[in-house]
Short mmCIF file of C-alpha atoms in Angstrom, two decimals:
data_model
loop_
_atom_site.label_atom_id
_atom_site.label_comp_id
_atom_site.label_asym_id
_atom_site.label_seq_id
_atom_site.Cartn_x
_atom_site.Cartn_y
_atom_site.Cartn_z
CA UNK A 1 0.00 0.00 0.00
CA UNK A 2 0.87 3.80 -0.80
CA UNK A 3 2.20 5.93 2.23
CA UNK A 4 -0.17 8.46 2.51
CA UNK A 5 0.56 11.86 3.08
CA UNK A 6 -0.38 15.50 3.98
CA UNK A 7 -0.61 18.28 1.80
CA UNK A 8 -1.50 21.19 2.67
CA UNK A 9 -3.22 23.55 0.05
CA UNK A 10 -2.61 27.50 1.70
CA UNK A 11 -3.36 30.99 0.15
CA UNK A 12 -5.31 33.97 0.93
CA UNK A 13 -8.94 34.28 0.58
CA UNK A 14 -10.49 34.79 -3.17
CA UNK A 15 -7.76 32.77 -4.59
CA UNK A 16 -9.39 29.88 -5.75
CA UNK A 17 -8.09 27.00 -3.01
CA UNK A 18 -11.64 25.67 -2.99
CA UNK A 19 -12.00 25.25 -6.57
CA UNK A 20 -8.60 23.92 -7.18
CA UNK A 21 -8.98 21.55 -4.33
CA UNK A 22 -12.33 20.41 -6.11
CA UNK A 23 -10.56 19.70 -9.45
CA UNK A 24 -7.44 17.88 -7.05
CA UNK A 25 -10.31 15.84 -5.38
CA UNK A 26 -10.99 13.99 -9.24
CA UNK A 27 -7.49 12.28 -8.43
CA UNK A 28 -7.94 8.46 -7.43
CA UNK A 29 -6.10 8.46 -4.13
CA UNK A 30 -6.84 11.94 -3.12
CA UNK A 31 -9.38 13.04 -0.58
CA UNK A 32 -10.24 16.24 1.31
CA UNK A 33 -10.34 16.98 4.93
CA UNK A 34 -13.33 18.24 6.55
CA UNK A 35 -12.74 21.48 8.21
CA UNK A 36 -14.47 22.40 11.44
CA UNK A 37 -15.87 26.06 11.80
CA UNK A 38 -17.73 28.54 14.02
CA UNK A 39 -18.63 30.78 11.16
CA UNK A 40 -22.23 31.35 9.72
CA UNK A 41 -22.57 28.76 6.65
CA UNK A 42 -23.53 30.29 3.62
CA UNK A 43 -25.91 29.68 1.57
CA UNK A 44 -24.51 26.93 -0.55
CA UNK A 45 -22.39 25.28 1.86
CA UNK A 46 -23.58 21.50 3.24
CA UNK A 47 -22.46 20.19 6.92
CA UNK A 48 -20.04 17.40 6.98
CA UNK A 49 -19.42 18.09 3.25
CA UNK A 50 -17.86 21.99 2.97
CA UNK A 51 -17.50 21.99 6.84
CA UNK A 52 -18.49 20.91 9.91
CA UNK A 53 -20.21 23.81 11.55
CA UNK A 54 -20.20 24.03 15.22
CA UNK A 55 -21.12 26.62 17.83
CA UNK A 56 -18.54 28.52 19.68
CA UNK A 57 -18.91 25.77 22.74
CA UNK A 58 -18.63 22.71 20.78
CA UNK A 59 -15.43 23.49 19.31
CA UNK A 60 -13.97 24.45 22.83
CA UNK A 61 -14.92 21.49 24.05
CA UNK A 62 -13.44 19.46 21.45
CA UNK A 63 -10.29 21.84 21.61
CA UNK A 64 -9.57 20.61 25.11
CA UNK A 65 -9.86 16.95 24.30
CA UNK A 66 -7.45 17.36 21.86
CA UNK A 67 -10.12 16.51 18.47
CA UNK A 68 -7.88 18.91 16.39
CA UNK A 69 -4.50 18.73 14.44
CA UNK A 70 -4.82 22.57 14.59
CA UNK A 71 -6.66 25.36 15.02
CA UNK A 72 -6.76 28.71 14.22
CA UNK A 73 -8.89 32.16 14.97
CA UNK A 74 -9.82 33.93 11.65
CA UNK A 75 -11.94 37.37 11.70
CA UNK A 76 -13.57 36.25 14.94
CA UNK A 77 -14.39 32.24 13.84
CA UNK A 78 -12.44 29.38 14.93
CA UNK A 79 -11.29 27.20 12.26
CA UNK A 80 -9.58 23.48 12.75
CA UNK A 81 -8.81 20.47 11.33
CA UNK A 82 -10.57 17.25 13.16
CA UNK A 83 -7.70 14.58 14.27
CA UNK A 84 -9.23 11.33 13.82
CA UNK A 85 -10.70 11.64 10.15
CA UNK A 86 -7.14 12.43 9.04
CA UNK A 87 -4.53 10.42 10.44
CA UNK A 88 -7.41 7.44 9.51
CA UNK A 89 -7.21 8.77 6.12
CA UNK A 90 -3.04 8.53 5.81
CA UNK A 91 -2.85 5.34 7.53
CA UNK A 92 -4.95 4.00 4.65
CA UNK A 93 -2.76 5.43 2.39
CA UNK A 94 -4.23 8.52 1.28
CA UNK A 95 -3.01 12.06 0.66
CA UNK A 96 -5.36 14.04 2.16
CA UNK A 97 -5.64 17.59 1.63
CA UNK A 98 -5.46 20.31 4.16
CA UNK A 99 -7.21 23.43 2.78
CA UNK A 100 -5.93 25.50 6.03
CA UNK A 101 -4.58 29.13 5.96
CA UNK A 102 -0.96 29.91 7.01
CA UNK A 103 -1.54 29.77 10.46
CA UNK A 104 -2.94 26.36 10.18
CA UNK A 105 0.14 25.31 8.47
CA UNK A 106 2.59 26.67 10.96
CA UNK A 107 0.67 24.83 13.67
CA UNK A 108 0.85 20.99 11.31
CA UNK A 109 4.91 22.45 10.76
CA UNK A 110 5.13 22.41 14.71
CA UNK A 111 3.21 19.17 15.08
CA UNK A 112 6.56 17.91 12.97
CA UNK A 113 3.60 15.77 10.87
CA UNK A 114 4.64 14.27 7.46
CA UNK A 115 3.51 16.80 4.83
CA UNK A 116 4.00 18.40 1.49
CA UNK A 117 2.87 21.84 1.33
CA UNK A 118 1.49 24.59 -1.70
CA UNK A 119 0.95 28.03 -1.52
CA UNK A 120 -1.56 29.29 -3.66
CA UNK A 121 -0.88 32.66 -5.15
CA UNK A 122 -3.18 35.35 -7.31
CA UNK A 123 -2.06 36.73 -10.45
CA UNK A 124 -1.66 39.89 -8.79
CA UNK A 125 -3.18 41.95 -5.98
CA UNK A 126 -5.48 43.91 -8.26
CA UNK A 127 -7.43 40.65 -9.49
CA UNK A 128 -7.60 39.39 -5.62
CA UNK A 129 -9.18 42.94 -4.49
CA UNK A 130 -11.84 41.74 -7.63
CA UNK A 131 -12.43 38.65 -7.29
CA UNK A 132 -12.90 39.29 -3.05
CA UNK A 133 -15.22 42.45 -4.21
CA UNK A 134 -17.22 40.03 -6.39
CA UNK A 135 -18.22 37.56 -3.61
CA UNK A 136 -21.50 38.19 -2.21
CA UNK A 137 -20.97 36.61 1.18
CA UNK A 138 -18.10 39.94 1.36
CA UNK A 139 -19.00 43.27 2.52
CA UNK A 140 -16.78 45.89 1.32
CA UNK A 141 -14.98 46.19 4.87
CA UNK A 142 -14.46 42.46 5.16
CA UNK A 143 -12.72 42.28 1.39
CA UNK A 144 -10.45 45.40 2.79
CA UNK A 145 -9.49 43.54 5.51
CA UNK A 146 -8.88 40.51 3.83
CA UNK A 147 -6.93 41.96 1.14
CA UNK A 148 -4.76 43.54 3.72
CA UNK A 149 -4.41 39.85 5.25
CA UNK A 150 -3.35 38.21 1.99
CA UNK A 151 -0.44 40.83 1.54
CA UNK A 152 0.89 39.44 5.07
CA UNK A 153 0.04 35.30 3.88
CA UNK A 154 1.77 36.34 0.62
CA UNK A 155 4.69 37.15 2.51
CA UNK A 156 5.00 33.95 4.11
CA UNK A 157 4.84 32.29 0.81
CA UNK A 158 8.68 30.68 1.21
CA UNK A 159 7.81 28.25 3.61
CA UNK A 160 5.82 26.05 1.33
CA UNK A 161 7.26 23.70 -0.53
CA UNK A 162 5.80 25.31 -3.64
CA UNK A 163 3.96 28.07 -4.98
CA UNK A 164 1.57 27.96 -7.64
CA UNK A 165 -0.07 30.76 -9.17
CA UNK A 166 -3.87 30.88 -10.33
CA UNK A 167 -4.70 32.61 -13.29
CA UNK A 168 -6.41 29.67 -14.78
CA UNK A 169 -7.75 26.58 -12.55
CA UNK A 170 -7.06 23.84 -15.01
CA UNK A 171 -3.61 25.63 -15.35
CA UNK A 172 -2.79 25.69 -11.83
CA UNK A 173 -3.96 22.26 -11.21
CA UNK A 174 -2.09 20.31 -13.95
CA UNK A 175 0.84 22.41 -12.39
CA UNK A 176 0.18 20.98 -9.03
CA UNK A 177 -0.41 17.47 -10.34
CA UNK A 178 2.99 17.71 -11.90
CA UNK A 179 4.34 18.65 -8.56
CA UNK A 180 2.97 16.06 -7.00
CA UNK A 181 3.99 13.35 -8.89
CA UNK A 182 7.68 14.54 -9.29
CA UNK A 183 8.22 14.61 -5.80
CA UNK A 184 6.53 11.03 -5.44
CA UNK A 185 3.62 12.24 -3.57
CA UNK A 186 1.10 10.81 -6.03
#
């Protein structure tokens, strides 16, 4: 059987992660993990598919049993990745995606956990300002502030094992095949 393996899939918000992960998730071999949140679901998002959403007290109390890989606070939700799902996953030989943000990674870097990590990047900071404007789950304040966080992720971009930029999906993810396969991951 296959070792499995983390990666984690990182870059700011309005980049395209989500979709890129989707297109990733068509690769025999390859699965996602579930991502716990606080935060409101929106309107297209299913539990225990996009995330599991929890209230404020469910994900302390599974924060001091130790449920999580890692955890991190992002404009005033928790976010975390549930333990159990994903060390099941690698011990059956999967790689199993971690769509975290760079805090996230920094925690699974700490952990010292097995992993292969890509940093997602915009084609510039003028088409990340447009495509965060376009959401309609954004107000205008919340893509500011956003945007300003992405400059700081953006900066952290050299701790990844590689960057990928996405100015076309199916471009960025044959690129991140191709990483994955010459560095024996897949």
């Amino acid at each position: 059987m296959k070792k499995g393996k983390l990666l984690i899939i990182s870059g700011p918000s309005g980049v395209g992660k989500t979709t890129i992960v989707r297109d990733l998730l068509k690769i025999d071999g390859i699965v996602k993990s579930v991502s716990a949140t606080t935060r409101e679901r929106r309107h297209q998002e299913t539990d225990g598919r996009d995330y599991y959403f929890y209230t404020k007290k469910q994900f302390q109390k599974g924060l001091e049993k130790g449920k999580f890989l890692e955890y991190a606070e992002i404009f005033d939700n928790l976010y975390g990745t549930p333990r159990e799902p994903v060390e099941d996953a690698v011990k059956n030989g999967k790689v199993v995606i971690l769509e975290i943000d760079v805090q996230g990674a920094n925690s699974i870097r700490k952990l010292g956990l097995d992993h292969f990590s890509i940093f997602v990047l915009p084609p510039n900071i003028d088409e990340l300002n447009r495509r965060l404007t376009k959401r309609h789950s954004e107000s205008p304040q919340d893509a500011e502030r956003r945007l300003k966080i992405a400059k700081d992720e953006i900066s952290q971009k050299d701790l990844y094992n590689a960057c990928v930029v996405n100015d076309d999906v199916s471009r960025a993810v044959a690129e991140i095949k191709d990483i994955l396969i010459k560095d024996g991951i897949l």
